[in-house]
Coordinates of C-alpha atoms and ligand atoms in Angstrom, one line a residue:
M286 CA -10.2 -7.1 26.2
S287 CA -7.9 -6.0 23.4
K288 CA -4.5 -4.5 24.0
F289 CA -3.4 -1.3 22.3
V290 CA 0.0 -0.4 21.0
F291 CA 0.5 3.3 20.0
V292 CA 3.4 4.0 17.7
T293 CA 4.6 7.6 17.6
G294 CA 7.6 9.1 15.9
G295 CA 10.2 11.7 16.7
V296 CA 13.3 13.6 15.4
S297 CA 12.4 13.3 11.8
S298 CA 9.7 12.2 9.5
S299 CA 10.2 9.2 7.1
L300 CA 11.9 7.1 9.6
G301 CA 9.7 4.1 8.8
K302 CA 7.1 4.3 11.5
G303 CA 4.6 2.4 9.2
L304 CA 7.1 -0.4 8.6
T305 CA 8.1 -0.6 12.2
A306 CA 4.4 -0.8 13.2
S307 CA 3.8 -3.4 10.5
S308 CA 6.8 -5.5 11.5
L309 CA 5.6 -5.5 15.1
G310 CA 2.2 -6.6 13.8
R311 CA 3.8 -9.5 11.9
L312 CA 5.8 -10.5 15.0
L313 CA 2.7 -10.5 17.2
K314 CA 0.8 -12.4 14.6
S315 CA 3.6 -15.0 14.5
R316 CA 3.0 -15.4 18.2
G317 CA -0.6 -16.5 17.4
L318 CA -2.2 -13.2 18.4
R319 CA -5.0 -11.7 16.3
V320 CA -3.8 -8.3 15.2
T321 CA -5.4 -5.3 13.5
M322 CA -3.9 -2.0 12.7
C323 CA -4.9 1.6 12.2
K324 CA -3.4 4.9 11.2
L325 CA -4.3 8.2 12.7
D326 CA -3.4 11.0 10.3
P327 CA -3.1 14.5 11.6
Y328 CA -3.7 16.2 8.3
I329 CA -7.0 18.0 7.6
N330 CA -8.0 16.4 4.3
V331 CA -11.1 14.3 4.9
D332 CA -9.6 11.4 3.1
P333 CA -6.3 10.8 1.1
G334 CA -8.4 10.1 -2.0
T335 CA -8.3 13.6 -3.1
M336 CA -4.7 14.2 -2.3
N337 CA -2.0 14.7 -5.0
P338 CA 0.0 11.5 -5.5
F339 CA 3.1 13.6 -6.0
E340 CA 2.8 14.8 -2.5
H341 CA 1.3 12.0 -0.7
G342 CA 2.1 8.8 -2.6
E343 CA -0.4 6.1 -3.5
V344 CA -4.0 6.0 -2.3
F345 CA -4.5 2.6 -0.8
V346 CA -8.0 1.1 -1.4
T347 CA -9.6 -1.3 1.0
D348 CA -12.2 -4.0 0.2
D349 CA -15.0 -1.8 1.6
G350 CA -13.9 1.1 -0.7
G351 CA -12.0 3.1 1.8
E352 CA -9.5 5.5 0.2
T353 CA -6.7 5.4 2.7
D354 CA -3.1 6.2 3.5
L355 CA -0.4 4.1 1.8
D356 CA 0.8 2.8 5.1
L357 CA -2.3 0.6 5.2
G358 CA -0.8 -1.2 2.3
H359 CA 2.2 -2.0 4.4
Y360 CA -0.1 -3.2 7.2
E361 CA -2.0 -5.5 5.0
R362 CA 1.1 -6.9 3.4
F363 CA 2.8 -7.6 6.7
I364 CA -0.1 -8.8 8.9
D365 CA -2.0 -10.3 6.0
V366 CA -5.4 -9.1 7.2
N367 CA -7.8 -7.1 5.1
L368 CA -8.4 -3.8 6.7
H369 CA -11.3 -1.4 6.2
R370 CA -12.1 2.3 5.9
D371 CA -12.2 2.7 9.6
S372 CA -8.6 1.6 9.8
N373 CA -7.6 5.1 8.9
A374 CA -8.8 8.4 10.5
T375 CA -7.7 11.9 9.6
T376 CA -8.2 15.1 11.5
G377 CA -10.6 16.1 8.8
Q378 CA -12.8 13.1 9.4
V379 CA -12.7 13.5 13.1
Y380 CA -13.7 17.2 12.9
S381 CA -16.4 16.4 10.3
S382 CA -18.0 13.9 12.6
V383 CA -17.9 16.2 15.6
I384 CA -19.3 19.1 13.6
A385 CA -22.1 16.9 12.2
K386 CA -23.0 15.9 15.8
E387 CA -23.0 19.5 16.8
R388 CA -25.3 20.4 13.9
R389 CA -27.6 17.6 14.9
G390 CA -27.7 19.0 18.4
D391 CA -26.1 16.0 20.0
Y392 CA -24.1 18.1 22.4
L393 CA -27.2 19.9 23.7
G394 CA -25.8 23.3 23.2
K395 CA -22.6 22.8 25.1
T396 CA -19.4 24.5 24.0
V397 CA -17.7 22.0 21.6
Q398 CA -14.0 21.8 22.3
V399 CA -10.9 19.9 21.3
I400 CA -10.9 18.4 24.8
P401 CA -13.1 16.5 25.3
H402 CA -15.1 16.4 22.1
I403 CA -12.3 15.9 19.5
T404 CA -10.3 13.7 21.8
D405 CA -13.4 11.6 22.6
E406 CA -14.1 11.1 18.9
I407 CA -10.5 9.9 18.4
K408 CA -10.6 7.5 21.3
D409 CA -14.0 6.1 20.1
R410 CA -12.5 5.4 16.7
V411 CA -9.6 3.5 18.3
R412 CA -11.7 1.7 20.8
R413 CA -14.1 0.4 18.2
L414 CA -11.2 -1.5 16.6
G415 CA -10.7 -3.5 19.7
T416 CA -13.5 -6.0 18.8
E417 CA -13.9 -9.5 20.3
D418 CA -11.9 -11.2 17.6
V419 CA -8.8 -8.9 18.0
D420 CA -6.1 -9.4 20.6
V421 CA -3.9 -6.4 19.8
V422 CA -4.7 -3.2 18.0
I423 CA -1.6 -1.4 16.7
V424 CA -2.3 2.3 16.2
E425 CA 0.3 4.4 14.2
V426 CA 0.1 8.1 14.9
G427 CA 1.1 10.0 11.7
G428 CA 3.5 13.0 11.8
T429 CA 6.2 13.7 14.4
V430 CA 5.9 14.7 18.0
G431 CA 6.3 18.5 18.1
D432 CA 4.0 19.0 15.1
I433 CA 1.1 21.4 15.9
E434 CA -1.5 19.1 14.3
I435 CA -0.5 16.0 16.3
V436 CA -1.4 17.5 19.7
P437 CA -5.1 16.4 19.9
F438 CA -4.0 12.8 18.9
L439 CA -1.3 12.6 21.6
E440 CA -3.8 13.9 24.2
A441 CA -6.3 11.3 23.1
I442 CA -3.9 8.4 23.3
R443 CA -2.7 9.7 26.7
Q444 CA -6.2 9.7 28.0
F445 CA -6.8 6.3 26.5
R446 CA -4.4 4.5 28.9
R447 CA -6.2 5.9 31.9
E448 CA -9.5 4.6 30.5
V449 CA -8.5 1.1 29.5
G450 CA -5.9 0.5 32.2
R451 CA -2.1 0.6 32.2
D452 CA -1.6 -3.1 31.3
N453 CA -3.6 -2.7 28.2
V454 CA -1.6 0.0 26.5
C455 CA 2.0 0.2 25.2
Y456 CA 3.5 3.4 23.9
L457 CA 6.2 2.8 21.4
H458 CA 8.3 5.7 20.2
L459 CA 10.5 5.6 17.1
T460 CA 13.5 7.9 16.9
L461 CA 16.7 8.4 15.0
V462 CA 20.1 7.9 16.4
P463 CA 22.4 9.6 13.9
F464 CA 26.0 8.7 13.4
L465 CA 28.4 11.6 13.1
R466 CA 31.2 10.7 10.8
T467 CA 33.4 13.6 11.8
T468 CA 33.5 12.5 15.4
G469 CA 32.8 8.8 14.7
E470 CA 30.0 8.7 17.3
H471 CA 26.4 7.9 17.5
K472 CA 24.3 10.7 19.0
T473 CA 21.5 10.3 21.5
K474 CA 20.6 13.9 22.0
P475 CA 17.8 14.0 19.3
T476 CA 16.2 11.0 21.0
Q477 CA 16.3 12.6 24.4
H478 CA 14.7 15.8 23.1
S479 CA 12.1 13.8 21.3
V480 CA 11.2 11.8 24.4
T481 CA 11.1 15.1 26.4
E482 CA 8.6 16.5 23.9
L483 CA 6.5 13.3 24.2
R484 CA 6.6 13.5 28.0
S485 CA 5.5 17.2 27.9
R486 CA 2.3 15.8 26.5
G487 CA 2.0 13.4 29.4
I488 CA 3.2 10.2 27.6
Q489 CA 6.1 8.2 28.9
P490 CA 7.2 5.7 26.3
D491 CA 7.4 2.0 27.2
V492 CA 9.6 1.1 24.3
I493 CA 12.0 3.2 22.2
V494 CA 12.9 2.0 18.8
C495 CA 16.1 3.7 17.5
R496 CA 16.6 3.8 13.8
S497 CA 20.3 3.7 13.1
E498 CA 22.5 3.0 10.0
Q499 CA 24.7 0.6 12.0
P500 CA 24.4 -1.3 15.3
F501 CA 25.5 0.7 18.3
A502 CA 27.2 -0.2 21.6
D503 CA 25.2 -1.4 24.6
S504 CA 26.6 1.5 26.6
L505 CA 24.6 3.8 24.3
K506 CA 21.4 1.8 25.0
Q507 CA 22.1 2.2 28.7
K508 CA 22.5 5.9 28.2
I509 CA 19.2 6.2 26.4
S510 CA 17.6 3.9 29.1
L511 CA 18.9 6.1 31.9
L512 CA 18.0 9.5 30.3
C513 CA 14.6 8.4 28.9
D514 CA 13.6 6.3 31.8
V515 CA 12.9 3.0 30.0
P516 CA 14.5 -0.4 30.8
T517 CA 17.6 -1.1 28.8
E518 CA 16.0 -4.1 27.1
A519 CA 13.2 -1.7 25.9
V520 CA 15.7 0.3 23.9
V521 CA 15.6 -1.5 20.6
T522 CA 17.9 -0.7 17.7
A523 CA 16.4 -0.9 14.2
I524 CA 19.4 -1.0 11.8
D525 CA 18.9 -0.5 8.1
A526 CA 17.7 -3.7 6.5
A527 CA 18.4 -4.9 2.9
S528 CA 14.7 -5.6 2.3
I529 CA 11.7 -4.2 4.1
Y530 CA 10.6 -7.8 4.7
E531 CA 13.7 -8.3 6.8
I532 CA 12.6 -5.7 9.4
P533 CA 10.5 -8.1 11.5
L534 CA 13.5 -10.4 11.9
V535 CA 15.8 -7.5 12.8
L536 CA 13.3 -6.3 15.5
H537 CA 12.7 -9.8 16.7
S538 CA 16.5 -10.3 17.2
E539 CA 16.4 -7.2 19.3
G540 CA 13.6 -8.6 21.5
L541 CA 10.9 -6.2 20.5
D542 CA 8.0 -8.7 20.6
D543 CA 9.2 -10.1 23.9
I544 CA 9.0 -6.7 25.6
V545 CA 5.6 -5.9 24.2
C546 CA 4.2 -9.3 25.1
R547 CA 5.7 -9.1 28.6
L548 CA 4.1 -5.7 29.1
F549 CA 0.7 -7.2 28.0
H550 CA 1.2 -10.4 30.0
L551 CA 0.9 -12.3 26.7
D552 CA 4.2 -14.1 27.1
G553 CA 2.9 -17.6 28.1
P554 CA 4.0 -20.7 26.2
E555 CA 0.9 -20.5 24.1
H556 CA 2.4 -17.4 22.6
E557 CA 5.8 -18.8 21.6
I558 CA 6.8 -17.3 18.3
D559 CA 6.8 -19.2 15.0
L560 CA 8.6 -17.2 12.4
S561 CA 9.3 -20.2 10.1
G562 CA 6.9 -19.0 7.3
W563 CA 8.5 -15.5 7.3
E564 CA 12.0 -17.0 7.3
R565 CA 11.1 -19.1 4.3
L566 CA 10.0 -15.9 2.6
L567 CA 13.3 -14.2 3.4
E568 CA 15.2 -17.2 2.0
R569 CA 13.3 -16.6 -1.3
V570 CA 14.0 -12.9 -1.1
N571 CA 17.7 -13.6 -0.7
S572 CA 18.1 -16.4 -3.2
T573 CA 17.3 -14.8 -6.5
R574 CA 18.7 -16.6 -9.6
D575 CA 17.4 -14.3 -12.3
L576 CA 16.8 -10.7 -13.0
V577 CA 14.0 -9.1 -15.0
R578 CA 13.6 -5.5 -16.0
I579 CA 10.1 -4.2 -15.9
G580 CA 9.3 -0.8 -17.2
V581 CA 6.5 1.1 -15.4
I582 CA 5.0 3.7 -17.7
G583 CA 3.6 6.3 -15.4
K584 CA 2.9 9.9 -14.8
Y585 CA 4.2 10.1 -11.2
V586 CA 7.5 8.3 -11.9
N587 CA 9.6 10.8 -10.0
L588 CA 7.8 9.7 -6.8
P589 CA 7.8 5.9 -6.9
D590 CA 5.7 5.9 -3.7
A591 CA 2.8 6.9 -6.0
Y592 CA 3.0 3.3 -7.3
L593 CA 4.0 1.6 -4.0
S594 CA 1.6 -1.4 -4.2
V595 CA 2.5 -2.0 -7.8
V596 CA 6.2 -2.0 -7.0
E597 CA 5.6 -4.4 -4.0
A598 CA 3.4 -6.6 -6.1
L599 CA 6.1 -6.9 -8.8
R600 CA 8.7 -7.7 -6.1
H601 CA 6.4 -10.4 -4.6
A602 CA 6.0 -11.9 -8.1
G603 CA 9.8 -11.9 -8.3
F604 CA 10.1 -13.7 -4.9
G605 CA 7.7 -16.4 -6.3
H606 CA 10.0 -17.0 -9.2
H607 CA 13.4 -16.5 -7.5
A608 CA 13.9 -13.4 -9.6
A609 CA 15.0 -9.9 -8.7
V610 CA 12.7 -7.4 -10.4
E611 CA 14.4 -4.2 -11.5
M612 CA 12.0 -1.4 -12.0
E613 CA 12.6 1.0 -14.9
W614 CA 10.7 4.2 -14.4
I615 CA 9.5 5.6 -17.7
Q616 CA 7.8 8.9 -18.0
A617 CA 4.6 8.2 -20.1
E618 CA 4.9 11.5 -21.9
E619 CA 8.3 10.5 -23.2
V620 CA 7.3 7.1 -24.7
T621 CA 6.3 8.4 -28.1
G622 CA 9.8 9.9 -28.5
M623 CA 11.3 6.5 -27.4
L624 CA 9.6 4.3 -30.0
A625 CA 12.5 4.4 -32.4
G626 CA 15.1 3.7 -29.7
A627 CA 16.1 0.6 -27.9
R628 CA 14.8 1.5 -24.5
L629 CA 11.4 -0.3 -24.7
D630 CA 13.0 -3.3 -26.5
A631 CA 15.5 -3.7 -23.7
L632 CA 12.6 -4.3 -21.2
D633 CA 11.5 -7.8 -20.3
G634 CA 8.0 -6.6 -19.4
I635 CA 5.8 -3.5 -19.0
V636 CA 3.3 -2.3 -16.5
I637 CA 0.9 0.5 -17.4
P638 CA -0.5 1.5 -14.0
G639 CA -3.6 3.5 -13.0
G640 CA -3.9 7.2 -13.0
F641 CA -6.1 10.2 -13.7
G642 CA -6.1 12.9 -16.3
E643 CA -4.9 13.4 -19.8
R644 CA -1.1 14.0 -19.3
G645 CA 0.9 11.0 -20.5
F646 CA -2.2 9.1 -21.8
E647 CA -1.0 9.1 -25.4
G648 CA 2.4 7.7 -24.2
K649 CA 0.6 4.9 -22.4
I650 CA -1.4 4.1 -25.6
A651 CA 1.9 4.1 -27.6
A652 CA 3.5 1.7 -25.0
S653 CA 0.6 -0.6 -25.3
A654 CA 0.8 -0.7 -29.1
Y655 CA 4.6 -1.3 -29.0
A656 CA 4.2 -4.1 -26.5
R657 CA 1.4 -5.6 -28.5
E658 CA 3.3 -5.5 -31.8
H659 CA 6.7 -6.6 -30.4
G660 CA 5.6 -9.3 -28.1
I661 CA 6.7 -7.6 -24.9
P662 CA 4.7 -8.9 -21.9
C663 CA 2.4 -6.0 -20.8
L664 CA 0.0 -5.7 -17.9
G665 CA -2.5 -2.8 -17.8
L666 CA -4.1 -1.7 -14.5
C667 CA -7.2 0.4 -14.5
L668 CA -6.1 3.5 -16.6
G669 CA -3.7 1.0 -18.2
L670 CA -6.6 -1.0 -19.4
H671 CA -8.2 2.1 -20.8
A672 CA -4.9 2.9 -22.8
M673 CA -4.8 -0.7 -24.1
I674 CA -8.4 -0.6 -25.2
V675 CA -7.9 2.7 -27.0
D676 CA -4.7 1.3 -28.7
Y677 CA -6.7 -1.7 -29.9
A678 CA -9.6 0.4 -31.0
R679 CA -7.5 2.8 -33.0
N680 CA -4.8 0.5 -34.4
V681 CA -6.6 -2.8 -34.9
A682 CA -10.3 -2.2 -34.9
G683 CA -10.0 0.8 -37.3
L684 CA -11.8 3.3 -35.0
A685 CA -9.6 6.3 -35.9
G686 CA -9.7 8.9 -33.2
A687 CA -11.0 6.5 -30.5
N688 CA -10.3 7.7 -27.0
S689 CA -11.5 7.7 -23.4
R690 CA -14.1 10.4 -22.7
E691 CA -11.9 11.4 -19.7
M692 CA -9.3 12.6 -22.2
D693 CA -11.3 13.7 -25.1
P694 CA -15.0 14.6 -24.5
V695 CA -15.7 15.0 -28.2
T696 CA -14.0 11.8 -29.5
P697 CA -15.9 10.1 -32.3
Y698 CA -15.5 6.7 -30.6
A699 CA -15.7 7.0 -26.8
V700 CA -14.5 3.4 -26.2
I701 CA -14.0 4.3 -22.6
D702 CA -16.9 6.3 -21.2
L703 CA -18.9 7.2 -18.1
M704 CA -21.9 4.9 -17.7
D705 CA -25.4 6.4 -17.9
E706 CA -25.9 6.5 -14.2
Q707 CA -22.8 8.7 -13.8
L708 CA -23.6 11.1 -16.6
D709 CA -25.7 13.6 -14.6
V710 CA -23.4 13.7 -11.6
T711 CA -21.5 17.0 -11.7
E712 CA -19.5 16.6 -8.5
K713 CA -16.3 14.6 -8.6
G714 CA -16.3 13.4 -4.9
G715 CA -18.0 10.1 -4.3
T716 CA -18.7 9.2 -7.9
M717 CA -16.1 6.4 -8.3
R718 CA -16.6 2.7 -8.4
L719 CA -14.7 1.9 -5.2
G720 CA -13.7 -1.2 -3.3
A721 CA -14.2 -4.9 -4.0
Y722 CA -16.3 -6.1 -7.0
V723 CA -16.6 -9.7 -8.1
A724 CA -15.8 -10.6 -11.7
R725 CA -16.7 -13.8 -13.7
L726 CA -13.8 -15.0 -15.8
T727 CA -14.3 -16.9 -19.1
P728 CA -13.3 -20.6 -18.3
G729 CA -10.2 -21.5 -20.2
S730 CA -9.1 -17.9 -20.7
R731 CA -5.5 -16.8 -19.8
V732 CA -6.7 -14.9 -16.8
A733 CA -8.8 -17.8 -15.5
Q734 CA -5.7 -20.0 -15.9
L735 CA -3.6 -17.6 -14.0
Y736 CA -6.1 -17.1 -11.2
R737 CA -7.0 -20.8 -11.3
E738 CA -10.5 -19.6 -10.6
V739 CA -13.4 -18.2 -12.5
T740 CA -14.9 -16.0 -9.8
V741 CA -12.5 -13.4 -8.5
S742 CA -12.8 -10.3 -6.4
E743 CA -10.6 -7.3 -6.8
R744 CA -10.6 -3.7 -5.6
H745 CA -11.6 -0.8 -7.8
R746 CA -11.1 2.9 -7.9
H747 CA -12.3 4.6 -11.1
R748 CA -15.1 6.4 -12.9
Y749 CA -14.8 5.4 -16.5
E750 CA -15.6 2.0 -18.0
V751 CA -15.2 0.1 -21.3
N752 CA -18.1 1.3 -23.3
P753 CA -20.4 -1.8 -23.9
R754 CA -21.5 -0.3 -27.2
Y755 CA -18.0 -1.0 -28.7
R756 CA -17.4 -4.3 -27.2
S757 CA -18.5 -6.4 -30.1
R758 CA -16.5 -4.2 -32.6
L759 CA -13.4 -4.8 -30.5
E760 CA -14.1 -8.5 -30.1
E761 CA -14.6 -9.0 -33.8
A762 CA -11.2 -7.4 -34.3
G763 CA -9.7 -10.2 -32.1
L764 CA -9.7 -8.7 -28.6
V765 CA -10.8 -11.1 -25.9
C766 CA -12.9 -9.7 -23.0
S767 CA -12.2 -12.5 -20.6
G768 CA -13.9 -11.2 -17.5
V769 CA -17.0 -9.2 -16.7
E770 CA -18.5 -7.7 -13.6
S771 CA -20.5 -10.5 -12.0
K772 CA -23.7 -8.7 -11.2
D773 CA -24.5 -6.7 -14.4
N774 CA -22.6 -9.1 -16.8
R775 CA -21.8 -6.1 -18.9
L776 CA -18.8 -4.1 -17.5
V777 CA -15.6 -5.4 -18.9
E778 CA -13.1 -6.3 -16.1
Y779 CA -10.4 -8.2 -18.0
I780 CA -9.0 -8.2 -21.6
E781 CA -6.3 -10.3 -23.2
L782 CA -4.9 -11.3 -26.6
P783 CA -4.5 -15.1 -26.9
A784 CA -1.7 -15.1 -29.4
H785 CA 0.5 -12.7 -27.5
P786 CA 3.0 -13.9 -24.8
F787 CA 1.2 -11.7 -22.2
W788 CA -0.9 -8.7 -23.1
I789 CA -3.5 -8.6 -20.3
A790 CA -5.3 -5.8 -18.6
T791 CA -7.8 -5.4 -15.8
Q792 CA -10.1 -2.6 -14.8
A793 CA -9.3 -3.4 -11.2
H794 CA -6.2 -2.7 -9.0
P795 CA -5.0 -6.2 -8.3
E796 CA -1.8 -4.8 -6.7
F797 CA -3.6 -4.1 -3.5
K798 CA -4.2 -7.8 -2.8
S799 CA -0.7 -9.1 -3.5
R800 CA 1.2 -10.4 -0.4
P801 CA 4.9 -11.1 -0.1
D802 CA 4.3 -14.8 0.4
R803 CA 1.3 -15.0 -1.9
P804 CA 2.2 -13.1 -5.2
H805 CA -0.8 -11.9 -7.1
P806 CA -1.5 -14.3 -10.1
L807 CA -1.5 -11.5 -12.7
F808 CA 1.8 -10.1 -11.5
A809 CA 3.2 -13.6 -11.2
G810 CA 2.1 -14.3 -14.8
L811 CA 3.7 -11.1 -16.0
V812 CA 7.0 -11.9 -14.3
E813 CA 7.0 -15.4 -15.7
A814 CA 6.4 -14.1 -19.2
A815 CA 9.1 -11.5 -18.7
L816 CA 11.6 -14.2 -17.5
E817 CA 10.9 -16.1 -20.7
R818 CA 11.6 -13.1 -22.8
A819 CA 14.8 -12.4 -20.8
S820 CA 16.1 -15.9 -21.1
A821 CA 15.3 -16.1 -24.8
R822 CA 17.4 -13.0 -25.2
T823 CA 20.4 -13.9 -23.0
P824 CA 21.0 -17.6 -22.5
R825 CA 21.1 -18.3 -18.8
L826 CA 24.3 -19.3 -17.1
Y827 CA 23.4 -23.0 -17.0
D828 CA 22.5 -22.9 -20.7
L829 CA 26.0 -21.5 -21.4
D830 CA 27.5 -24.3 -19.4
A831 CA 25.6 -26.8 -21.5
V832 CA 26.9 -25.1 -24.7
G833 CA 30.5 -24.8 -23.4
Ligands
LIG149 N1 -8.9 7.9 -14.6 C1 -9.6 6.6 -14.8 C2 -11.0 6.6 -14.2 O1 -11.4 7.4 -13.5 C3 -8.8 5.5 -14.2 C4 -8.6 5.6 -12.7 C5 -7.5 4.7 -12.2 O2 -6.6 4.3 -12.9 N2 -7.5 4.4 -10.9 O3 -11.8 5.8 -14.6

């Protein structure tokens, strides 16, 4: 039977519950356990797909087309397991299912209530994840104890332990232990209050993870242990780490995985930890020799979480090349005004990420043109590919006024358009190409060389496509369509320019599949090209040595 860890948070939001849960996942995986993860989100939206990235950050897409919370991205990057749409459940989904059952008459006319119907639905969703091939399910409960919306979830996870047995459940509570500079002390009171709140819902934590800027004295752990009724060794400090990928090592040094495995009786010699792979990764993270500056031309640049997976994929690519990647956030709307200046020239590479709507699109087209004409490495993702196609159509293929129909419904050349099957759909929900699609790459093309494969699968989330009607016009003007959707052979998935150092775009979102120890080939290619540009500009230290 699978074991279940429930991760709750108190005191404040944004303490890094997702990263704590993911790090525990990595530690358990490094002990040879098969781990899966899930996020329960107390908000009412049925999925995060329709939520504003300004408010909620990126929508993470799973292979099976689930539009999920960005924490699932952390889970996948840390435990290196592909999750699915069922790995995320919101209050909205839970209520929708219960209401649908009520409408079908499944409850035989009974009064439908939060307890037991909503809580049963939550428990079912969690239980279903504990399949035969999973040893541990880590469930993160979104929000903070004390929130109104979280109550049914806490009640469900409380009941869960009764049903599956004490030894199969571990409650982990994450809190903040602030340091008051004025008195020079760490304070435990917020933790005590938060645990009291959790207990008032019938949950006694087994482990308390305390976020803290600096390490604190053992006496403080003893105090928390006494007042919150957990063993001292189950009070774990999580001090701020230089890189998120260091957190598993920080938590391991505090004995987190030991405690959890002991609780679950999974502490036999066969579950000895092997962190060597992760330590090697950290060596790479901490031994950067070069620096590249990559400009991200986006619309949501004031909230970099909106591009979380893109940022992580760039970092991973940096790890692979012993390079630190410095992100320069560029508001797409401002690009046209920048063309005369040195800001774009100073970049070693450019990413034009995905997005929706008209705002900033002209700036993305201008960035594409500038990168193309000035030999700046440039990677376009989804909407980024649309911008690059429009740039090429207007400025090279002579299709003046070309555009994406998303931005200009009456453009004379809709080089990016809805496909026939989508034209009659009036509703926006459920009309996107979502999830994994396989593409066939042209043998010998740049993308095939980067992937070292000709059949690749990437995740998608978009409505508009390269219009097949204009493909030959663009190709005659020198654009190479180097990958197409494998089933219909028609939808363009990859474009490139052979003579350019790196001007490549994809209709997919490859950022979702990048892993810290397995950088995505397209991002790795971009960073490599960016490093070349950087070193051509400033001779590296060792080159200077040779000169001197
Ligand atoms: N807005 C574009 C579309 O719907 C691109 C979407 C995206 O970048 N994810 O096709």
